[in-house]
N, CA, C and O of each residue as an XYZ file, in Angstrom:
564
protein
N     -28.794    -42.780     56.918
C     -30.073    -42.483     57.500
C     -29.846    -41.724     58.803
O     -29.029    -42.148     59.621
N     -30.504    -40.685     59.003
C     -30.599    -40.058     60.511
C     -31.031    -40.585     61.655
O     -32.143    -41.094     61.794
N     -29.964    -40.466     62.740
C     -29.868    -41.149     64.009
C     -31.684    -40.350     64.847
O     -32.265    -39.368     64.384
N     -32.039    -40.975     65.797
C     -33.063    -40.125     66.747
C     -33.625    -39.526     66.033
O     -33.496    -38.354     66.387
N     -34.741    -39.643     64.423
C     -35.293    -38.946     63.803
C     -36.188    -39.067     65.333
O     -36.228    -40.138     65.938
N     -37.131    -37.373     66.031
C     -38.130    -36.727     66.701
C     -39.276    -38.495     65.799
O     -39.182    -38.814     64.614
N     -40.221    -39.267     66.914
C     -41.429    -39.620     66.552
C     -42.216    -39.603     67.939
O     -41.887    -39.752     69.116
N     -43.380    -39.359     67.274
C     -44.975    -39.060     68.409
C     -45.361    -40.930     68.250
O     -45.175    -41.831     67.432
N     -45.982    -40.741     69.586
C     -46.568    -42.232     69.578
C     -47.837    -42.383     69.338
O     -48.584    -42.394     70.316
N     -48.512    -42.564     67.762
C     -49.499    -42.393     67.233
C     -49.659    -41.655     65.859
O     -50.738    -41.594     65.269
N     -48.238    -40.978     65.297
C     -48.343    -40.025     64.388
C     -47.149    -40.731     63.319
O     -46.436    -41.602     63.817
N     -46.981    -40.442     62.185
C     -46.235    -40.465     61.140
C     -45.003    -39.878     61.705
O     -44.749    -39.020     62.550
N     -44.108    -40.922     60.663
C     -42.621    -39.814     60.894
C     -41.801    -40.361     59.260
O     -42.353    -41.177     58.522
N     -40.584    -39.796     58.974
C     -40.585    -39.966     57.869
C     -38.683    -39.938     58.231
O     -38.027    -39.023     58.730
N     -38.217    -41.314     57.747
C     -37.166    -41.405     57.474
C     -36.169    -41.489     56.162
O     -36.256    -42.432     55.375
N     -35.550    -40.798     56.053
C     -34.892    -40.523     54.247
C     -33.696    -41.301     54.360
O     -32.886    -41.447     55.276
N     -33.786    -41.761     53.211
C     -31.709    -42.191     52.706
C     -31.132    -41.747     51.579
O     -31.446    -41.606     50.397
N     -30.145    -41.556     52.310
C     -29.098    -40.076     51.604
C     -28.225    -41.187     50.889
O     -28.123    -42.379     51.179
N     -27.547    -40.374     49.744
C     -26.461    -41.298     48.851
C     -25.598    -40.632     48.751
O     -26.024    -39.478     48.786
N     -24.372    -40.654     48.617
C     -22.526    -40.028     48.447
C     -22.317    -40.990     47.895
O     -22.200    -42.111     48.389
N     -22.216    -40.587     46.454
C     -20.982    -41.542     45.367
C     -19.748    -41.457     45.810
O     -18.936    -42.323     45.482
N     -19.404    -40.455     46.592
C     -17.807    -40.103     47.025
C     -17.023    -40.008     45.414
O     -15.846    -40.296     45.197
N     -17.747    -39.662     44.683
C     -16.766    -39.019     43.939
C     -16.755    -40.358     42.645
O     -15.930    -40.311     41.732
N     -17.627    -41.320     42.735
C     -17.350    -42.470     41.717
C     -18.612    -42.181     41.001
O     -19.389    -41.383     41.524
N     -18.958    -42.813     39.701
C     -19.730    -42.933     39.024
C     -20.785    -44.434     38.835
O     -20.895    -45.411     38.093
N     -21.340    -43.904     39.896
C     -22.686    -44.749     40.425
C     -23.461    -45.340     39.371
O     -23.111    -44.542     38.502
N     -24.248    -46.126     38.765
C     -25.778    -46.340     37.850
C     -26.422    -47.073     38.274
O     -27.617    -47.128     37.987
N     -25.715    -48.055     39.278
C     -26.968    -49.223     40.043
C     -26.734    -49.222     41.321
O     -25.589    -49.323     41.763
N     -27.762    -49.111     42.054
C     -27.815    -49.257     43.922
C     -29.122    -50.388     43.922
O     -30.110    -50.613     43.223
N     -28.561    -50.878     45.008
C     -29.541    -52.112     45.902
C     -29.627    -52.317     46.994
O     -28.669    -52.918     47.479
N     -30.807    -51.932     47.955
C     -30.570    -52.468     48.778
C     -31.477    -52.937     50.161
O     -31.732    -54.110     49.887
N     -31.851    -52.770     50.962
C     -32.943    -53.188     51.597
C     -33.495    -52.378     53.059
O     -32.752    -52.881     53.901
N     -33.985    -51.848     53.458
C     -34.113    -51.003     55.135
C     -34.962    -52.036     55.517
O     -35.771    -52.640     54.812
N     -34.678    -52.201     56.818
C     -35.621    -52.648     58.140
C     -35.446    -51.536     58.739
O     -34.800    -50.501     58.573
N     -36.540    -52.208     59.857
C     -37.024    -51.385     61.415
C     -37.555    -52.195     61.813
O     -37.870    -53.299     61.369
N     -37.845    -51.211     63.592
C     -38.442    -52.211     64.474
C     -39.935    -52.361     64.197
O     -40.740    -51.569     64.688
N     -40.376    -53.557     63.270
C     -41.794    -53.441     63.665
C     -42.445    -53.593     64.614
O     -43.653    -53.788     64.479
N     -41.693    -53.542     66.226
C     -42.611    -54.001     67.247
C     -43.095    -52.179     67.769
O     -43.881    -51.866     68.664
N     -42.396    -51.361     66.952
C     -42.890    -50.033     67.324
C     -42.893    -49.581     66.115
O     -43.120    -48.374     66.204
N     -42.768    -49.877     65.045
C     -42.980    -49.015     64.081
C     -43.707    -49.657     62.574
O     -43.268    -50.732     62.165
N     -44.325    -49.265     62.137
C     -45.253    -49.985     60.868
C     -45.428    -49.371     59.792
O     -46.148    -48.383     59.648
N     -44.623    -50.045     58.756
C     -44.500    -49.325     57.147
C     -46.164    -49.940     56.545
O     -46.639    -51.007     56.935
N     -46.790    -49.102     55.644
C     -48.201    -49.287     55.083
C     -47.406    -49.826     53.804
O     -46.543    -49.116     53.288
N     -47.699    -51.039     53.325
C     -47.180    -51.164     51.594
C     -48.040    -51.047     50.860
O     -47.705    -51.523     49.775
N     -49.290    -50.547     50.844
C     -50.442    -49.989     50.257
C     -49.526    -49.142     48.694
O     -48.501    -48.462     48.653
N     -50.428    -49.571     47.662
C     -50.289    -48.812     46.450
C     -51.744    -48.524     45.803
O     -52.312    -49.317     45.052
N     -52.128    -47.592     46.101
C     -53.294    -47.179     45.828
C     -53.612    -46.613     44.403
O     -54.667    -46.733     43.782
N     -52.198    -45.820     43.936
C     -52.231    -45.542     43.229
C     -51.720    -45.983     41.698
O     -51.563    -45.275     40.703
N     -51.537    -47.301     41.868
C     -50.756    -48.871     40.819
C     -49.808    -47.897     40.668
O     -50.619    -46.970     40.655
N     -48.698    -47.321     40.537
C     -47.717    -46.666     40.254
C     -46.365    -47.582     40.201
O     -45.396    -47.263     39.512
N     -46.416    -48.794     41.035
C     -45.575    -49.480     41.557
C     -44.734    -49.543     42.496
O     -43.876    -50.422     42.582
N     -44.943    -48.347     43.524
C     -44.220    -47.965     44.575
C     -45.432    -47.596     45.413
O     -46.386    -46.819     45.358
N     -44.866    -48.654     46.321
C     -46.050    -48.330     47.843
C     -46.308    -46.411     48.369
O     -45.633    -45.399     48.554
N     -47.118    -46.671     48.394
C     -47.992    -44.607     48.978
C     -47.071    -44.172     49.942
O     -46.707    -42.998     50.015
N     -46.609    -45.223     50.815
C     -45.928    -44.410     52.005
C     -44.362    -44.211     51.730
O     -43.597    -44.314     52.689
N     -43.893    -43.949     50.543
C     -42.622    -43.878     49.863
C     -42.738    -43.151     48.993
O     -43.614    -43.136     48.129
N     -41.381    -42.103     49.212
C     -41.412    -41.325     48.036
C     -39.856    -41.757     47.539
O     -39.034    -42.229     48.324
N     -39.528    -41.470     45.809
C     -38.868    -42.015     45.116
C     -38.074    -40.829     44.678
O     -38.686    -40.109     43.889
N     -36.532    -40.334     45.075
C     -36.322    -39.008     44.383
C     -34.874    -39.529     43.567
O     -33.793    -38.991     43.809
N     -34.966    -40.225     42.948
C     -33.834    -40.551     41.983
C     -34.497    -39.795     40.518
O     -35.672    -39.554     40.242
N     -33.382    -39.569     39.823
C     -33.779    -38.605     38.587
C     -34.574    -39.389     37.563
O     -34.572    -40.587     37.847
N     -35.175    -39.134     36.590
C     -36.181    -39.521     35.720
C     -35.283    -40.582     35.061
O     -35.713    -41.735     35.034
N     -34.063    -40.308     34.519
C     -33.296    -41.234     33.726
C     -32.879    -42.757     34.751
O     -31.899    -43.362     34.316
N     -33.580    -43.405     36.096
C     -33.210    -43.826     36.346
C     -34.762    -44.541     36.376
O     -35.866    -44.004     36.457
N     -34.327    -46.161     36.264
C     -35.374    -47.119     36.713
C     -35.117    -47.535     38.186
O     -34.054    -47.695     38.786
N     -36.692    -47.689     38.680
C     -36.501    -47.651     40.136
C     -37.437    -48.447     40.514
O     -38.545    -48.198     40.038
N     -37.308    -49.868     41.649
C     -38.568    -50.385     41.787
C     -38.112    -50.475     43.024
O     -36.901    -50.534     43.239
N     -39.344    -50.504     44.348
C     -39.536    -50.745     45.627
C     -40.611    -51.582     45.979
O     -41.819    -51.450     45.784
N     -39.721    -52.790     46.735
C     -40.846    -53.751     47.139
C     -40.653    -53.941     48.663
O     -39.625    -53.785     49.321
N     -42.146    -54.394     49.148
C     -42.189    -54.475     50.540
C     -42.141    -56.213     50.718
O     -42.859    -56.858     49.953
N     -41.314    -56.936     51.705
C     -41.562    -58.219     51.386
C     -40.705    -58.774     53.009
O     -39.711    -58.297     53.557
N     -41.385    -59.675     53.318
C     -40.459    -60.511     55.264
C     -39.958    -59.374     55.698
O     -38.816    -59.180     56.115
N     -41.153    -58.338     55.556
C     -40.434    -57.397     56.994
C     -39.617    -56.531     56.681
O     -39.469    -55.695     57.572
N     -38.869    -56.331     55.571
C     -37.991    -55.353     54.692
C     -38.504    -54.589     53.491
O     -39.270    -55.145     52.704
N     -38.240    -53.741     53.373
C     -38.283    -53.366     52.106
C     -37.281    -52.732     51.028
O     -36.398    -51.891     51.198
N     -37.562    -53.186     50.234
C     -36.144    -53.543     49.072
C     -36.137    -52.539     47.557
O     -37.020    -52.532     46.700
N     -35.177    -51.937     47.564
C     -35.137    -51.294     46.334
C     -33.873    -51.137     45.504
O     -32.866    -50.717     46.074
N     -33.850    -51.306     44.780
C     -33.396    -51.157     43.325
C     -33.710    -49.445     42.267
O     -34.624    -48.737     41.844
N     -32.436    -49.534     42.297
C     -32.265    -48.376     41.071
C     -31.172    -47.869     40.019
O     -30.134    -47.333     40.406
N     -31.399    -48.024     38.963
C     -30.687    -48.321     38.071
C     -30.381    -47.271     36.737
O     -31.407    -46.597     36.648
N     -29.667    -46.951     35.940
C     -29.298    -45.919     34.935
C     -28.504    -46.752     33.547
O     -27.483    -47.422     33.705
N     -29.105    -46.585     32.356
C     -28.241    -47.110     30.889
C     -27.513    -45.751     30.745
O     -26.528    -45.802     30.009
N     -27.788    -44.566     31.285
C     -27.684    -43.032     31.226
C     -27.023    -42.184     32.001
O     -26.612    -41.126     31.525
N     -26.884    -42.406     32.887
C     -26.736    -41.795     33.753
C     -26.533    -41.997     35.189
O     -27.208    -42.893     35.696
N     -25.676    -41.291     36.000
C     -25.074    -41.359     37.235
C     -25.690    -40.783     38.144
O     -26.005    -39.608     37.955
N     -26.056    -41.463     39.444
C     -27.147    -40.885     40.914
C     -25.895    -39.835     41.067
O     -24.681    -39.887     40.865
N     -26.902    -38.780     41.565
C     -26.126    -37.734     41.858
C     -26.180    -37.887     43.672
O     -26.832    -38.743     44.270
N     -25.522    -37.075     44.158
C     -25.554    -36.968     45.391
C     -26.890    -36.653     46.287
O     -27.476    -35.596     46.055
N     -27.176    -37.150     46.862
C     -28.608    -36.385     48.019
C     -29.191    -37.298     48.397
O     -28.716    -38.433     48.375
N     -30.817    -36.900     49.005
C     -31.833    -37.443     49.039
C     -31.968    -38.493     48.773
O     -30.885    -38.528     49.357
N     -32.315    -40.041     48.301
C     -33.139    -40.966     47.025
C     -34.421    -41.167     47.510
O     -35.417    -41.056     46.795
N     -34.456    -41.492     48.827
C     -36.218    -42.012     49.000
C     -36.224    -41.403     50.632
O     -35.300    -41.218     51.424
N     -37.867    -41.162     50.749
C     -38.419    -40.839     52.042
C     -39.437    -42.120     52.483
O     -40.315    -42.445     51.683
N     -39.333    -42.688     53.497
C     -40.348    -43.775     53.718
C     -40.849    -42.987     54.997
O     -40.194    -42.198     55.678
N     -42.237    -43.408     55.172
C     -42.699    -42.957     56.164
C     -43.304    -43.924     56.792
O     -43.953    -44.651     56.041
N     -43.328    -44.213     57.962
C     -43.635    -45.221     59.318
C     -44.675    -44.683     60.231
O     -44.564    -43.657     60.901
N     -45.349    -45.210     60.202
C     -46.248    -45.146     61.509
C     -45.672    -45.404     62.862
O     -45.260    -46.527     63.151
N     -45.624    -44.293     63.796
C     -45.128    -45.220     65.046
C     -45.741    -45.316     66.774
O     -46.039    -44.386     67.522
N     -45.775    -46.618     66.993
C     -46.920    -47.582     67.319
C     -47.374    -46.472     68.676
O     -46.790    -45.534     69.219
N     -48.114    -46.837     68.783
C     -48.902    -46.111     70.694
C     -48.652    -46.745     71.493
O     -48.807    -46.237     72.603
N     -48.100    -48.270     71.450
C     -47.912    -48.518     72.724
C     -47.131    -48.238     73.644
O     -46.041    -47.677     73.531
N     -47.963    -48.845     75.196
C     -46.775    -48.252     76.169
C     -45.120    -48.557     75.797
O     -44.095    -47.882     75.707
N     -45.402    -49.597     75.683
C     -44.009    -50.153     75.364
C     -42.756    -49.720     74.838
O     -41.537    -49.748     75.007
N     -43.828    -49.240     74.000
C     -42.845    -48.263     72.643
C     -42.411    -46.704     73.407
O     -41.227    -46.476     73.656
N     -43.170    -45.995     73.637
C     -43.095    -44.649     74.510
C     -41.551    -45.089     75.521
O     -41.205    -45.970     76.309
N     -40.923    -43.733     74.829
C     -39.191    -43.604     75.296
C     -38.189    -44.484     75.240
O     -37.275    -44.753     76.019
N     -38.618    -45.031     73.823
C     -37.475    -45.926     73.401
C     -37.036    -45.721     72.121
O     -37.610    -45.127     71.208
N     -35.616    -46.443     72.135
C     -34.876    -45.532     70.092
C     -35.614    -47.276     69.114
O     -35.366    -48.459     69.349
N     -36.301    -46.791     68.315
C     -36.763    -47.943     67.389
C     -35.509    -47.865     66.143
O     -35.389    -46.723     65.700
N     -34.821    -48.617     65.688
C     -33.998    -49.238     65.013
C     -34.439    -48.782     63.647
O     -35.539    -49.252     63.356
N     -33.889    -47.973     62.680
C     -34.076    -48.047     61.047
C     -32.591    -48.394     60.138
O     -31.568    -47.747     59.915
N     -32.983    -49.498     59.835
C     -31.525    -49.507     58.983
C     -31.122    -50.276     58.057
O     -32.208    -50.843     57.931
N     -30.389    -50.846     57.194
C     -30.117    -51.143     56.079
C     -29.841    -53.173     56.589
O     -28.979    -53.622     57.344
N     -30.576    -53.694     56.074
C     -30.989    -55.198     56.388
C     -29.749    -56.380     56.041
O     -29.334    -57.339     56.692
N     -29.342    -55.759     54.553
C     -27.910    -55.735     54.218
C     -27.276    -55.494     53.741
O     -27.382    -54.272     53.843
N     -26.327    -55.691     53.017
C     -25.037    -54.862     52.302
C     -25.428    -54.205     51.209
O     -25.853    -54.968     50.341
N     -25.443    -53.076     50.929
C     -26.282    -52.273     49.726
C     -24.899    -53.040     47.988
O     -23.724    -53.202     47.657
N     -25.745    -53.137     47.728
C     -24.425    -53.144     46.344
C     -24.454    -52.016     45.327
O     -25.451    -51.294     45.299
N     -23.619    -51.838     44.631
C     -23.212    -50.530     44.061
C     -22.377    -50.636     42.855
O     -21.242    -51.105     42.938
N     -23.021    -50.105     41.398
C     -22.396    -50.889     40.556
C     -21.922    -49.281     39.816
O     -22.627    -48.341     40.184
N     -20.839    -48.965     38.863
C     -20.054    -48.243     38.192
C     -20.865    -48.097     36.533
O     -21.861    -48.682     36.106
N     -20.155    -47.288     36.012
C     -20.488    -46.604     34.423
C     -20.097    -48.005     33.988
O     -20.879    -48.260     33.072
N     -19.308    -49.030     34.165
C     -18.544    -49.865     33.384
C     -19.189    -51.189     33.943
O     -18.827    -52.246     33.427
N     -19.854    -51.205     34.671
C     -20.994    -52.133     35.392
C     -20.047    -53.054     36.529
O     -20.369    -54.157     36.969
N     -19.243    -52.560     36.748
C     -17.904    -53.254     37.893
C     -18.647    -52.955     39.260
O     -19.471    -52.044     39.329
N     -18.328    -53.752     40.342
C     -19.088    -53.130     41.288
C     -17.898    -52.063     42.596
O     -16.779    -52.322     43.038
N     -18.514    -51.284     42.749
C     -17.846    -50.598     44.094
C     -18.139    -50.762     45.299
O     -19.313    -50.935     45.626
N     -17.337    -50.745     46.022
C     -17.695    -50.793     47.556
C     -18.087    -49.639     48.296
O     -17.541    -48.541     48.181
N     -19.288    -49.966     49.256
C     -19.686    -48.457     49.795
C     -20.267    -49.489     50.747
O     -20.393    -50.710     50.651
N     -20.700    -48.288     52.052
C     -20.581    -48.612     53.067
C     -22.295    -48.011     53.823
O     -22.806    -47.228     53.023
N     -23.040    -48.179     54.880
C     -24.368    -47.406     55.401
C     -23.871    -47.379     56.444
O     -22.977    -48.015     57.002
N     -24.851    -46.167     56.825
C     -25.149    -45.716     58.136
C     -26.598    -46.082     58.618
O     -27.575    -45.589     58.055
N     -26.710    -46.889     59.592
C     -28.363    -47.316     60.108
C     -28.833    -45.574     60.702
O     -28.106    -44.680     61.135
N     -29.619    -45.594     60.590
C     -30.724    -44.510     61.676
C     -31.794    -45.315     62.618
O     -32.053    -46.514     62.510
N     -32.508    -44.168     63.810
C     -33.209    -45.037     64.364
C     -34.440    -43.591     64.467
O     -34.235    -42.571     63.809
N     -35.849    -43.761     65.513
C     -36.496    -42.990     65.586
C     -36.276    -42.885     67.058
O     -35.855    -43.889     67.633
N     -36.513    -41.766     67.761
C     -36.218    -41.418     69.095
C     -38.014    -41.649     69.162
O     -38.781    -41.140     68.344
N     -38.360    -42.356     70.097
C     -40.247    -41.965     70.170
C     -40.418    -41.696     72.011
O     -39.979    -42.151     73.066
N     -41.564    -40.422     71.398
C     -41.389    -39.650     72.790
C     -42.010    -40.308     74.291
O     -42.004    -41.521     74.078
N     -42.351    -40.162     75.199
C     -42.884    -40.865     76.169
C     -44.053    -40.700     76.449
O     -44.769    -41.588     76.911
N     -44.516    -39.213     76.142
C     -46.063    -39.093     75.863
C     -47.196    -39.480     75.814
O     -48.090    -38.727     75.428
């Protein structure tokens, strides 16, 4: 996840998590992001029953099952392949509201992985892999 993603105090901002198989053959990831909710606020609104909250976007390939739940402050996802291997990039964009208060204005709010992502192989063995937390820089404004 990106360190000091730019956030306005009052406006949307949108933090992504990136995946590197490093070269192994990926089919299942798990795992969970927090943040600070004392400055920042995920909507788990699904407006559209789709099964993935509105303020999340989902970019794993079609051949993959994918569910995201919001639940104690985390939110948790799962994604999985009988088919096929996550390729490198993108997987999801969540977007956060981040808060107006004074409080919050010129401080780094915390985004990051809650705990150990797990990571399973073509042969369903698991691999070890490792995260990077991100945070939001929010301006003083």
């Amino acid at each position: 996840m990106p360190e000091e993603i730019p956030g306005t105090p009052g406006q949307p901002v949108t933090a992504t998590v990136s995946f590197d198989a490093d070269g192994n053959a990926i089919t299942s990831i798990t795992f969970a992001v927090d943040y600070d909710q004392a400055c920042l606020n995920f909507d788990p609104k699904d407006e559209d029953y789709d099964g993935v909250p509105d303020s999340m976007t989902l970019m794993v390939p079609a051949t993959f099952i994918s569910q995201a739940r919001f639940a104690n402050g985390a939110i948790r996802f799962v994604h999985f392949s009988l088919d096929d291997t996550m390729p490198d990039g993108d997987i999801v964009e969540i977007t956060l509201a981040v808060s107006d208060k004074e409080e919050c204005r010129g401080t780094t709010a915390e985004v990051g992985f809650s705990s150990a992502p797990a990571f399973g192989d073509s042969s369903g063995k698991p691999v070890t892999g490792w995260t990077q937390d991100g945070s939001v820089k929010i301006a003083d404004n």
